Short mmCIF file of C-alpha atoms in Angstrom, two decimals:
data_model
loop_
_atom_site.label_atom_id
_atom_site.label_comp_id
_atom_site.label_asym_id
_atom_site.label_seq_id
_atom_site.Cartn_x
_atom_site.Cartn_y
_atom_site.Cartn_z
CA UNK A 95 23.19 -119.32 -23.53
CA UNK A 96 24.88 -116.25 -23.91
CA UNK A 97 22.63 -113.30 -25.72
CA UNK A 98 23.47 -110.65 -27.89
CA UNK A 99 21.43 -107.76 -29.49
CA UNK A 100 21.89 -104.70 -30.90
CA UNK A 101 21.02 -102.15 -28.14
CA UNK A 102 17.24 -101.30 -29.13
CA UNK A 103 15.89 -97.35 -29.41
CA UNK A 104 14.23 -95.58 -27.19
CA UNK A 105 10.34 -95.29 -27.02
CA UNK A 106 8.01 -97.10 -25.64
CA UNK A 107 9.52 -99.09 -22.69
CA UNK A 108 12.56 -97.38 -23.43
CA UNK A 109 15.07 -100.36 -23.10
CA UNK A 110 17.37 -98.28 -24.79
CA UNK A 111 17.12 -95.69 -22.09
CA UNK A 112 18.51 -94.95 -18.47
CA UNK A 113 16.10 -95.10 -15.28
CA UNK A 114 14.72 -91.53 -16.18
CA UNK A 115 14.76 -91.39 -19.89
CA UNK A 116 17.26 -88.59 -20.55
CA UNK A 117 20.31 -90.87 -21.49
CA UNK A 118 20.22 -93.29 -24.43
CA UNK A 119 22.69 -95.34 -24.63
CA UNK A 120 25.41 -95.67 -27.21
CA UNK A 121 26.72 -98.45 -27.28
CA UNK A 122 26.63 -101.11 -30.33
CA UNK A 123 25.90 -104.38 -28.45
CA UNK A 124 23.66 -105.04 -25.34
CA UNK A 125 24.94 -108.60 -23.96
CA UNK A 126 23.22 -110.92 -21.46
CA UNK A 127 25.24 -113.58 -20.38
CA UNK A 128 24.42 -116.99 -18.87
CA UNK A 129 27.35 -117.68 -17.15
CA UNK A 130 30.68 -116.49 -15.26
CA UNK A 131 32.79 -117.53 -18.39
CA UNK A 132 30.90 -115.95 -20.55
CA UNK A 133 30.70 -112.90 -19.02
CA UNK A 134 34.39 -113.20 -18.63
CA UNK A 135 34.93 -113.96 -22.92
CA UNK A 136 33.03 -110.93 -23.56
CA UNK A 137 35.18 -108.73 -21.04
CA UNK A 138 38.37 -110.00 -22.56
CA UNK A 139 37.02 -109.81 -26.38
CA UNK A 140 35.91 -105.83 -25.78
CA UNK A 141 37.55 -103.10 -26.43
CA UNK A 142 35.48 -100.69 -24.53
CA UNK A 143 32.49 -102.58 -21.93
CA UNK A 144 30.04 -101.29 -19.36
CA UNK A 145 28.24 -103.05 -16.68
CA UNK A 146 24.47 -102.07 -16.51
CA UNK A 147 22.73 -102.24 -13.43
CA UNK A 148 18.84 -100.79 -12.40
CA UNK A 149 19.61 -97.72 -15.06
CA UNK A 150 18.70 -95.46 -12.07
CA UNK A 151 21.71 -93.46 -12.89
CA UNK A 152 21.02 -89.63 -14.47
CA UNK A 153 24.37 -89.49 -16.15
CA UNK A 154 26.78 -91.57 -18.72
CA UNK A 155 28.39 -93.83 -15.88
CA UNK A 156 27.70 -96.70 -17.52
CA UNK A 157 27.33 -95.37 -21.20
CA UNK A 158 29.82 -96.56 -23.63
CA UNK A 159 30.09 -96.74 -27.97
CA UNK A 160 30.81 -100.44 -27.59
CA UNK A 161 29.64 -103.37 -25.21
CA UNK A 162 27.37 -102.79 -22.61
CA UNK A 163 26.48 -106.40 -20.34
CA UNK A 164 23.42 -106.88 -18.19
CA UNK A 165 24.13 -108.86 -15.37
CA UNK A 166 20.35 -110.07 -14.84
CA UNK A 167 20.84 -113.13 -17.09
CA UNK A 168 23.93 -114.61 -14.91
CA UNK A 169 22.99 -118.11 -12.49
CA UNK A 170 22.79 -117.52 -8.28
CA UNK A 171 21.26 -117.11 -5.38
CA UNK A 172 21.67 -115.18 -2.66
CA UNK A 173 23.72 -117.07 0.18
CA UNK A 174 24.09 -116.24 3.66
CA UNK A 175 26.79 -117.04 5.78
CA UNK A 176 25.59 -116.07 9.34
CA UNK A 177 28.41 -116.02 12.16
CA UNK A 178 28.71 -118.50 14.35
CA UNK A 179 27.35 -116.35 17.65
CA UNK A 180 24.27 -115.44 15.90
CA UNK A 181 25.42 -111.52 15.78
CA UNK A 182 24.87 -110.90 11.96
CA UNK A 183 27.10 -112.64 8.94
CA UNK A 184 27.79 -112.17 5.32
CA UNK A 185 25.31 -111.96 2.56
CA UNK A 186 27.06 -113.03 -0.93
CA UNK A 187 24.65 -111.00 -3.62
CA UNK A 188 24.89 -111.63 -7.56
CA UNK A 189 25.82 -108.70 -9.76
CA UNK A 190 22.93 -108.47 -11.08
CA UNK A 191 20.43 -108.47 -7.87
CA UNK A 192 18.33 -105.56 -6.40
CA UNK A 193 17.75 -104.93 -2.72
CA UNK A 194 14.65 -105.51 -3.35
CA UNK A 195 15.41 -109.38 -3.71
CA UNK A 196 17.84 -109.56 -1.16
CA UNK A 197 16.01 -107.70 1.69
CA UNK A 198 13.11 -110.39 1.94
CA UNK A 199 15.69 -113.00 2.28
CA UNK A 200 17.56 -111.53 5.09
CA UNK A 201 14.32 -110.49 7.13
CA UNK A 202 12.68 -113.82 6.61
CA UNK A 203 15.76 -115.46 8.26
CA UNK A 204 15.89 -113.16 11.13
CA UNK A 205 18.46 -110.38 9.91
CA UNK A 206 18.87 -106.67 8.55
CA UNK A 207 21.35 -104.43 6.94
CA UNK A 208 21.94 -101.08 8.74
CA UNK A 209 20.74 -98.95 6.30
CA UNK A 210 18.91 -98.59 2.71
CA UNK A 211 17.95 -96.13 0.09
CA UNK A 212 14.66 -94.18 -0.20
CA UNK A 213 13.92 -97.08 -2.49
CA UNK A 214 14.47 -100.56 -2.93
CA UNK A 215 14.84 -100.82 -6.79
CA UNK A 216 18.27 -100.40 -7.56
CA UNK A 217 20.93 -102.91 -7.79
CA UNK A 218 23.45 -103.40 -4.78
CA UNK A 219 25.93 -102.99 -6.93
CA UNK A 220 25.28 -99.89 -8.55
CA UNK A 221 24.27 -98.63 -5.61
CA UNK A 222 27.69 -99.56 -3.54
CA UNK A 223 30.08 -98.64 -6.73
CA UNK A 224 28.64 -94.83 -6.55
CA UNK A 225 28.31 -94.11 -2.79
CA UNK A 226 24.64 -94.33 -2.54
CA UNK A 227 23.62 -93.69 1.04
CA UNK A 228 20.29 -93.48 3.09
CA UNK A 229 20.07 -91.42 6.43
CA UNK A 230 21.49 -91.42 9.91
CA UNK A 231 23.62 -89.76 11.81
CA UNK A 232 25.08 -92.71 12.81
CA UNK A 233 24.79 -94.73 9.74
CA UNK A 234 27.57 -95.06 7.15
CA UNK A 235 26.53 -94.99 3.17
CA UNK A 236 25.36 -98.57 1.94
CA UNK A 237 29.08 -99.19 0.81
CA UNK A 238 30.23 -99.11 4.55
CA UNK A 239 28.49 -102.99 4.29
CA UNK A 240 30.38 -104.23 1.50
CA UNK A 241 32.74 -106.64 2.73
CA UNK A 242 33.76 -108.72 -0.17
CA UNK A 243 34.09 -108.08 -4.01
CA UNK A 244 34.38 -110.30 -7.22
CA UNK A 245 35.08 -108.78 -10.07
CA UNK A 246 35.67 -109.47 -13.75
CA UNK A 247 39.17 -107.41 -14.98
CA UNK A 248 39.65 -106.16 -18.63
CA UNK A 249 42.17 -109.13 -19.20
CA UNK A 250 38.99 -111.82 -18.10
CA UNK A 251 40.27 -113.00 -15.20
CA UNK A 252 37.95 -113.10 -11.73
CA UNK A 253 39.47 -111.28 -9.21
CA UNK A 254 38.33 -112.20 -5.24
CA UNK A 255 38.52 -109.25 -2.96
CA UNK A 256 37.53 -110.43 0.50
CA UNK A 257 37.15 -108.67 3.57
CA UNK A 258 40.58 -107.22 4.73
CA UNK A 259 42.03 -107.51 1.31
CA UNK A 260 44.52 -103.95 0.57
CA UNK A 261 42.37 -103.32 -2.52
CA UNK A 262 38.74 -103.29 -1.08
CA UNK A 263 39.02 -100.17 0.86
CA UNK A 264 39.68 -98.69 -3.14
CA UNK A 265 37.49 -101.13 -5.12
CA UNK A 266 34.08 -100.58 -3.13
CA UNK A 267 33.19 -97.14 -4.68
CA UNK A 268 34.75 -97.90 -7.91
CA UNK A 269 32.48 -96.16 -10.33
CA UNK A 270 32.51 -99.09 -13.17
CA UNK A 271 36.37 -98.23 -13.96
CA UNK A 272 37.71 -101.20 -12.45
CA UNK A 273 35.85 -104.43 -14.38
CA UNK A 274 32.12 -106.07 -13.48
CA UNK A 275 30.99 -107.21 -9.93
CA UNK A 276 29.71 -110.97 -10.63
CA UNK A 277 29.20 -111.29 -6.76
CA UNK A 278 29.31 -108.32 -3.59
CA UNK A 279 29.61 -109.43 0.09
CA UNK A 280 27.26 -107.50 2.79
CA UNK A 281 27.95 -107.28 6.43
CA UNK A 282 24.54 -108.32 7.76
CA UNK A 283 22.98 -107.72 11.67
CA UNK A 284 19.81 -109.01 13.46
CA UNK A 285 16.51 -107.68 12.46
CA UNK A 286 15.00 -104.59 14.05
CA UNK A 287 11.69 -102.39 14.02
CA UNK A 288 11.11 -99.33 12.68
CA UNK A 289 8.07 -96.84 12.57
CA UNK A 290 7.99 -93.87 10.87
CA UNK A 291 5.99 -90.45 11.66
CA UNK A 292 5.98 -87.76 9.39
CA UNK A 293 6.10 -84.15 11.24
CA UNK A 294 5.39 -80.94 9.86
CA UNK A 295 5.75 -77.06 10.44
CA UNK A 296 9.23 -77.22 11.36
CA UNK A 297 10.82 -73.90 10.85
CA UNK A 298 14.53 -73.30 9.56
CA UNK A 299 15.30 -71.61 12.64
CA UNK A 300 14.64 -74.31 14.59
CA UNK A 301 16.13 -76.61 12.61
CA UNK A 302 19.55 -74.49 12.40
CA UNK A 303 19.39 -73.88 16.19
CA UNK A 304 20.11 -77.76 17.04
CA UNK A 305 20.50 -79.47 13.98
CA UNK A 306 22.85 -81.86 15.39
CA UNK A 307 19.91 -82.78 17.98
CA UNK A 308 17.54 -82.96 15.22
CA UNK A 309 19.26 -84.99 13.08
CA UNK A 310 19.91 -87.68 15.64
CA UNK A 311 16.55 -87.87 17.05
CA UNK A 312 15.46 -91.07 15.32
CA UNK A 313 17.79 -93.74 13.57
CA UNK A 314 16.83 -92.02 10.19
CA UNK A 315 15.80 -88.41 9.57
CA UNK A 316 15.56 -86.99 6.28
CA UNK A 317 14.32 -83.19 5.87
CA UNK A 318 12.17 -82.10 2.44
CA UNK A 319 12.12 -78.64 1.68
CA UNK A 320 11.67 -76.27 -1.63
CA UNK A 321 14.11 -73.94 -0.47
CA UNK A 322 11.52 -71.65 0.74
CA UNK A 323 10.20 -73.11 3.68
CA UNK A 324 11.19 -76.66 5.53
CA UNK A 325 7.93 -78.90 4.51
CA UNK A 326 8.28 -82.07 6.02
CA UNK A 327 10.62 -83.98 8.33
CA UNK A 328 10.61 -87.85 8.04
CA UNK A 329 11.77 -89.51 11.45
CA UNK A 330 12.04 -93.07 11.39
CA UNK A 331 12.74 -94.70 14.44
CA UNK A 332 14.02 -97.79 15.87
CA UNK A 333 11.52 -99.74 18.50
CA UNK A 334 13.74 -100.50 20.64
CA UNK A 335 14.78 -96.60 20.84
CA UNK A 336 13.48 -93.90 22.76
CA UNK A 337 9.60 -92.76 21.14
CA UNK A 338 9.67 -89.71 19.32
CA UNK A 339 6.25 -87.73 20.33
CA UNK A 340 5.29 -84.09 18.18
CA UNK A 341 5.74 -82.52 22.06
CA UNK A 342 9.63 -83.25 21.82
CA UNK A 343 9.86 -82.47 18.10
CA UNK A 344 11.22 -78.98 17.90
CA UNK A 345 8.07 -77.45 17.54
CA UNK A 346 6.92 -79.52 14.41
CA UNK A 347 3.65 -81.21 14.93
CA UNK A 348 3.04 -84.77 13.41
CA UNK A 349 0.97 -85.16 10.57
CA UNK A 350 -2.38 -87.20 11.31
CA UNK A 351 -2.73 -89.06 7.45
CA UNK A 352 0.00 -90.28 5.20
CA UNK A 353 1.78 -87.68 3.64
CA UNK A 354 3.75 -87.72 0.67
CA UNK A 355 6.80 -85.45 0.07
CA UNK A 356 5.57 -84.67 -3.49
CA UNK A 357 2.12 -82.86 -3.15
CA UNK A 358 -0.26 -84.55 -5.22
CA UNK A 359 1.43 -87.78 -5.81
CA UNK A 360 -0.40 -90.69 -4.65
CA UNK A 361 0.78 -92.25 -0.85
CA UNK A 362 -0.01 -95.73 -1.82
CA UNK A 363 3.69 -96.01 -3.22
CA UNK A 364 5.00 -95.36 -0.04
CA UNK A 365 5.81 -97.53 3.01
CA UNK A 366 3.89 -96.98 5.94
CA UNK A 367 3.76 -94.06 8.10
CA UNK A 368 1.65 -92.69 11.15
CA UNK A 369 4.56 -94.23 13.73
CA UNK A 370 3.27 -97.94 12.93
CA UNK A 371 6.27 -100.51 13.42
CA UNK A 372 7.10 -102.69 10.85
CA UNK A 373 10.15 -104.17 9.42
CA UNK A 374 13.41 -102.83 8.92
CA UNK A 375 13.31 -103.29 5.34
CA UNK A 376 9.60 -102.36 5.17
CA UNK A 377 10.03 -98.47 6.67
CA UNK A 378 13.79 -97.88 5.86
CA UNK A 379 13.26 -97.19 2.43
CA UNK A 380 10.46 -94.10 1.24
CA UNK A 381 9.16 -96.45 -1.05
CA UNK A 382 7.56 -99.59 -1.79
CA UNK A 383 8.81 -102.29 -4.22
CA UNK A 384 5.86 -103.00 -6.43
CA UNK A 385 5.54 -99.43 -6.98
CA UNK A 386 6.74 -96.95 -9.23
CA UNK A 387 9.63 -95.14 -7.01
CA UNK A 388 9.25 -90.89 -6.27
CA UNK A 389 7.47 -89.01 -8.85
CA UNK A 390 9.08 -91.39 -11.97
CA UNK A 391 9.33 -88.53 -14.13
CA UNK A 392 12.16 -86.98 -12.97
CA UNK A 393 15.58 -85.71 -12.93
CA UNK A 394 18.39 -85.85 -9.79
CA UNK A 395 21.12 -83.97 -8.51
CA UNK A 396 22.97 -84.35 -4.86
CA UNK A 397 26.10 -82.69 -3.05
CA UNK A 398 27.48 -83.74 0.01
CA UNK A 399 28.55 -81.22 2.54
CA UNK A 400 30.97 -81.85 5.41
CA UNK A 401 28.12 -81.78 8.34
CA UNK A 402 29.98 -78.98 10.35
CA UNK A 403 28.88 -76.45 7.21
CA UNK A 404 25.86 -77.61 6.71
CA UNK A 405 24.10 -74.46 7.98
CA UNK A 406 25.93 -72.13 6.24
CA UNK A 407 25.35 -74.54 2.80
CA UNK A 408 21.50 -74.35 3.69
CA UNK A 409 21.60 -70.86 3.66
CA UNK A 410 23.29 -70.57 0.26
CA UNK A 411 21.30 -72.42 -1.46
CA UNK A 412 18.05 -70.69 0.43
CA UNK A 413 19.39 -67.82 -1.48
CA UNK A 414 19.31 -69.55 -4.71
CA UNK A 415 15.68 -70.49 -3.89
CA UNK A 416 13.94 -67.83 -6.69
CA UNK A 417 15.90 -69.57 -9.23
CA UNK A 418 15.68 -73.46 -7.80
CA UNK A 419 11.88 -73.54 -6.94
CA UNK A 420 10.75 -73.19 -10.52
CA UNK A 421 12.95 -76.44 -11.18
CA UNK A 422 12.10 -78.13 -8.76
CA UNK A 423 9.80 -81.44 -7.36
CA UNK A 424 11.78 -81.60 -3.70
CA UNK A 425 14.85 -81.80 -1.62
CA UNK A 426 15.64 -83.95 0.86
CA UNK A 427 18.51 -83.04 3.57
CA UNK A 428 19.90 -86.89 5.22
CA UNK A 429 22.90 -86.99 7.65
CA UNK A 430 25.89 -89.70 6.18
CA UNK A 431 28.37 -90.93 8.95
CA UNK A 432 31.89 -90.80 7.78
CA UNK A 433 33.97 -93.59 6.29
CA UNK A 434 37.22 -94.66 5.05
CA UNK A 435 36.00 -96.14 1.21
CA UNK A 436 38.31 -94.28 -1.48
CA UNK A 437 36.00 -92.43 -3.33
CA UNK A 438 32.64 -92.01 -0.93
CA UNK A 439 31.13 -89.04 -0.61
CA UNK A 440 31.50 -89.10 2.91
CA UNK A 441 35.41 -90.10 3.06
CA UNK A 442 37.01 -88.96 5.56
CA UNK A 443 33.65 -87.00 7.49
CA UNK A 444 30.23 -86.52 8.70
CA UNK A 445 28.29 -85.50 5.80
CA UNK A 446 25.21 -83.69 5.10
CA UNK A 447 23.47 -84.57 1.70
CA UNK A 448 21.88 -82.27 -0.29
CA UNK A 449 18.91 -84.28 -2.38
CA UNK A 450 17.34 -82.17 -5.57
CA UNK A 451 14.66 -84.22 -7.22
CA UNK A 452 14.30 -81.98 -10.42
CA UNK A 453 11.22 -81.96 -13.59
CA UNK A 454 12.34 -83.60 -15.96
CA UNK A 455 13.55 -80.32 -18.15
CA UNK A 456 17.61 -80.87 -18.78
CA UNK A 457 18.64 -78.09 -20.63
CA UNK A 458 17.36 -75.90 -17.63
CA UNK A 459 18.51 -77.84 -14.88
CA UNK A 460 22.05 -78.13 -16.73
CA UNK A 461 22.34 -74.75 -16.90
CA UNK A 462 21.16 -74.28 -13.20
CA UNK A 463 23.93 -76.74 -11.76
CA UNK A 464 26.80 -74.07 -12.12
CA UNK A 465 25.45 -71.65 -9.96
CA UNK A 466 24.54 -74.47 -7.17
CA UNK A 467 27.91 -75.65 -7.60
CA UNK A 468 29.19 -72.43 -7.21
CA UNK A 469 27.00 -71.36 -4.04
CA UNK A 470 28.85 -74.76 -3.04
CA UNK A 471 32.44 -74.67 -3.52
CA UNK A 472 33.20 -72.75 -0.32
CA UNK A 473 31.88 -75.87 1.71
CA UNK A 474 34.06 -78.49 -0.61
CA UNK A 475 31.21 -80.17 -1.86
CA UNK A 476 30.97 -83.81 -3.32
CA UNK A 477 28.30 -84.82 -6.04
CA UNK A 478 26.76 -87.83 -6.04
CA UNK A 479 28.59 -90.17 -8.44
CA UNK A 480 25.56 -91.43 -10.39
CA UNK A 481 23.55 -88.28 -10.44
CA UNK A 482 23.90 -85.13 -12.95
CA UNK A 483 26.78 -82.41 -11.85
CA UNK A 484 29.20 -80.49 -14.05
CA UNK A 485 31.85 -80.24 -11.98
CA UNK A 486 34.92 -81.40 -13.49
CA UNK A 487 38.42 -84.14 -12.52
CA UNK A 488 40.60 -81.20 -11.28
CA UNK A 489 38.42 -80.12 -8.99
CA UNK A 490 37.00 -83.36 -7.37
CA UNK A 491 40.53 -84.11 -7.22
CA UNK A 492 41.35 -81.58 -4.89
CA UNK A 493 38.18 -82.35 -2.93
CA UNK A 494 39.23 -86.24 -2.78
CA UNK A 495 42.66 -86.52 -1.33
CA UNK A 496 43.12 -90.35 -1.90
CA UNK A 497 42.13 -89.89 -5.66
CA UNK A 498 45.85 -90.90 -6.79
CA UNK A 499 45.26 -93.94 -4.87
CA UNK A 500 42.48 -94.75 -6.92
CA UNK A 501 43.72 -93.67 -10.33
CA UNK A 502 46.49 -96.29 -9.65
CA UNK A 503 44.37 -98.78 -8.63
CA UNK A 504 42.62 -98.17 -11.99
CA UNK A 505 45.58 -98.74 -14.05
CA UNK A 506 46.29 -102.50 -12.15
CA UNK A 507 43.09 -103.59 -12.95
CA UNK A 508 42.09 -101.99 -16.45
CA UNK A 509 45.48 -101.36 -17.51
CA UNK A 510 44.08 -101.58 -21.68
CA UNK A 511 41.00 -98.88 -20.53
CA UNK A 512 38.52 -100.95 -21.83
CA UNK A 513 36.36 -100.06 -18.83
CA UNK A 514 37.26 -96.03 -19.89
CA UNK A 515 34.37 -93.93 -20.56
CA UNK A 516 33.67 -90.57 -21.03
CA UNK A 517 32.34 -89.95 -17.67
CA UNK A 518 35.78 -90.96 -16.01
CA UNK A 519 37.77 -88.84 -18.20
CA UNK A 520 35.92 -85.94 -17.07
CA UNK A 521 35.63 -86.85 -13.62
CA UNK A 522 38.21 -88.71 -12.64
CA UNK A 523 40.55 -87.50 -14.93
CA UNK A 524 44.02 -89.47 -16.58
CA UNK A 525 45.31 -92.70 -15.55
CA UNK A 526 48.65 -92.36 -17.11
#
């Protein structure tokens, strides 16, 4: 049965709230429904409607002054359609799933996705529709799996995007402005190993003089720092890959107890260190499922950096340091293979990412973002879709060459804006 209420306040569990609590949500009526059609009446019956996903967004994405619809309430399961040669298959995922119930399905049958997030509580589809990514050198951005869509337009009708369809390439990274994802397709693989040893001491000059080398020494490799100094490196590696061993890690020695990457911060939270295999899905992510993800009380920014500058974006922000360390909880620096998805971050390149994982104090951290933006610009950076940035439509524009593309994609499927927002009007700019 289909439920509506009035979109409570914030306080308390803060159901009214985003992930981090510095969004509350506008929006008149919160819906839940129980079904495909219903979902489908109250698209058609809105003038202005917002999927909601895990909240772990920092800005308005998915804010709007009318209908917002959780997806949590609709009927499915996950289905897998393994290929015939045993080499991977599709995973069909409801709208309103998290990785973390998909990933036990897929490992308990035998099978992995390439890559995941730092942590397993978000939604697939949120985290596909802004270009969330994970690490690797080789690895593309947890979009690059998507190989079907299903998706509820502004007129009601369910639209079927499977793999090789014109639109998909467009409609993966699609920021909410094209209708709600009822069901997302993901190119699975067979299961793998992973441990994960946690080195410190690295220096930036050794991590500048190869940092191709260093960031493809392991299937994942993520770098924290505070802008100061580098203070840990995170290498997780495949089994079935060559060992990484402290000798052969550019002078960084590995840390002998878990380690976390905020001091202070309890390590029980995270998965399992100290190079001791486990599951894909159980070292992948930084996280653990049943616990409360990073430091919880936080606020996030990210760029992404064509690879080839990533030096010379280091060292601009390394002079920003006096005025980003008082800000800050940690960065994290993760490689992004290039892709072909409309709007991804790393369209059209290698990326680097640039991970800030602020206190929660927006009015400082606001004011900070120009002059990180700034130090930027030279390197044509991209912000992370679902994360807070002030830079504005004109100039993403210019740093996404197949915006147009997307902008008229927009305007077949949403051609009565109900799926407008403020967000895409600054952002992405007009549709017209």
């Amino acid at each position: 049965m289909h439920e509506t209420v009035s979109t409570p306040p914030a306080g308390g569990s803060r159901p009214g709230t985003n992930w981090a609590g510095n969004l509350t949500y506008r929006a008149a009526r919160l819906h839940r429904p129980a079904s495909v059609a219903e979902l489908q009446a109250v698209v058609a019956g809105s003038e202005r409607v917002k999927a909601l996903g895990s909240r772990h967004c920092f800005n308005d994405i998915a804010d709007t002054r009318a209908d917002l619809v959780a997806l949590d309430g609709l009927p499915g399961e996950v289905q897998l359609e393994p290929s015939p040669d045993g080499s991977g298959g599709t995973a069909w995922v409801p709208g309103g799933a998290r990785y973390s119930e998909l990933l036990p399905r897929l490992a308990e049958r035998g099978f992995a996705l390439h890559n995941l997030a730092s942590l397993p509580h978000i939604t697939v589809v949120g985290a596909t529709a802004t270009g969330t990514h994970g690490s690797g050198n080789r690895n593309g951005s947890l979009s690059t799996a998507v190989t079907g869509l299903e998706i509820v337009r502004s007129d009601g009708e369910l639209v079927r995007l499977p793999a090789g369809h014109p639109d998909l390439p467009g409609a993966v990274v699609h920021l909410g402005a094209l209708g709600v994802v009822t069901r997302i397709g993901l190119r699975f693989q067979p299961t793998f190993q992973v441990r994960t040893t946690v080195f410190v001491g690295l220096t930036w000059d050794r991590l500048f003089a190869d940092f191709d080398a260093v960031a493809d020494a392991a299937y994942s490799v993520s770098v924290f720092t505070d802008w100061h100094e580098v203070t840990q490196v995170w290498v997780k590696a495949r089994t079935d890959e060559p060992e990484v061993t402290p000798e052969e890690f550019f002078g960084a020695r590995a840390a002998t107890v878990p380690t976390h990457m905020l001091p202070g911060t309890p390590v029980e939270n995270l998965t399992d260190q100290l190079g001791l295999p486990g599951e894909w899905h159980e070292r992948l992510p930084h996280f653990r499922t049943g616990f409360t993800p990073s430091n919880g009380d936080e606020l996030q920014t990210e760029y992404f950096v064509p690879r080839r500058h990533g030096q010379q974006a280091c060292d601009a922000l390394r002079r920003l340091a006096p005025r980003i360390a008082p800000l800050l909880q940690v960065s994290e620096l993760r490689t992004v293979a290039a892709d072909e998805l409309r709007l991804s971050p790393a369209q059209g390149g290698d990326v680097l990412a640039l991970h800030f994982t602020w206190l929660p104090d927006e009015e400082r951290v606001r004011a900070l973002l120009p002059e990180i933006e700034a130090a930027l610009r030279p390197f044509g950076a991209r912000p992370h879709w679902g994360k807070l940035f002030t830079t504005g439509a004109d100039e993403l524009a210019a740093r996404y060459p197949r915006m147009p593309e997307f902008r008229e994609l927009v305007r077949r499927y949403d051609p009565r804006g109900a799926f407008r927002n403020d967000y895409l009007d600054r952002t992405v700019g007009a549709f017209d």
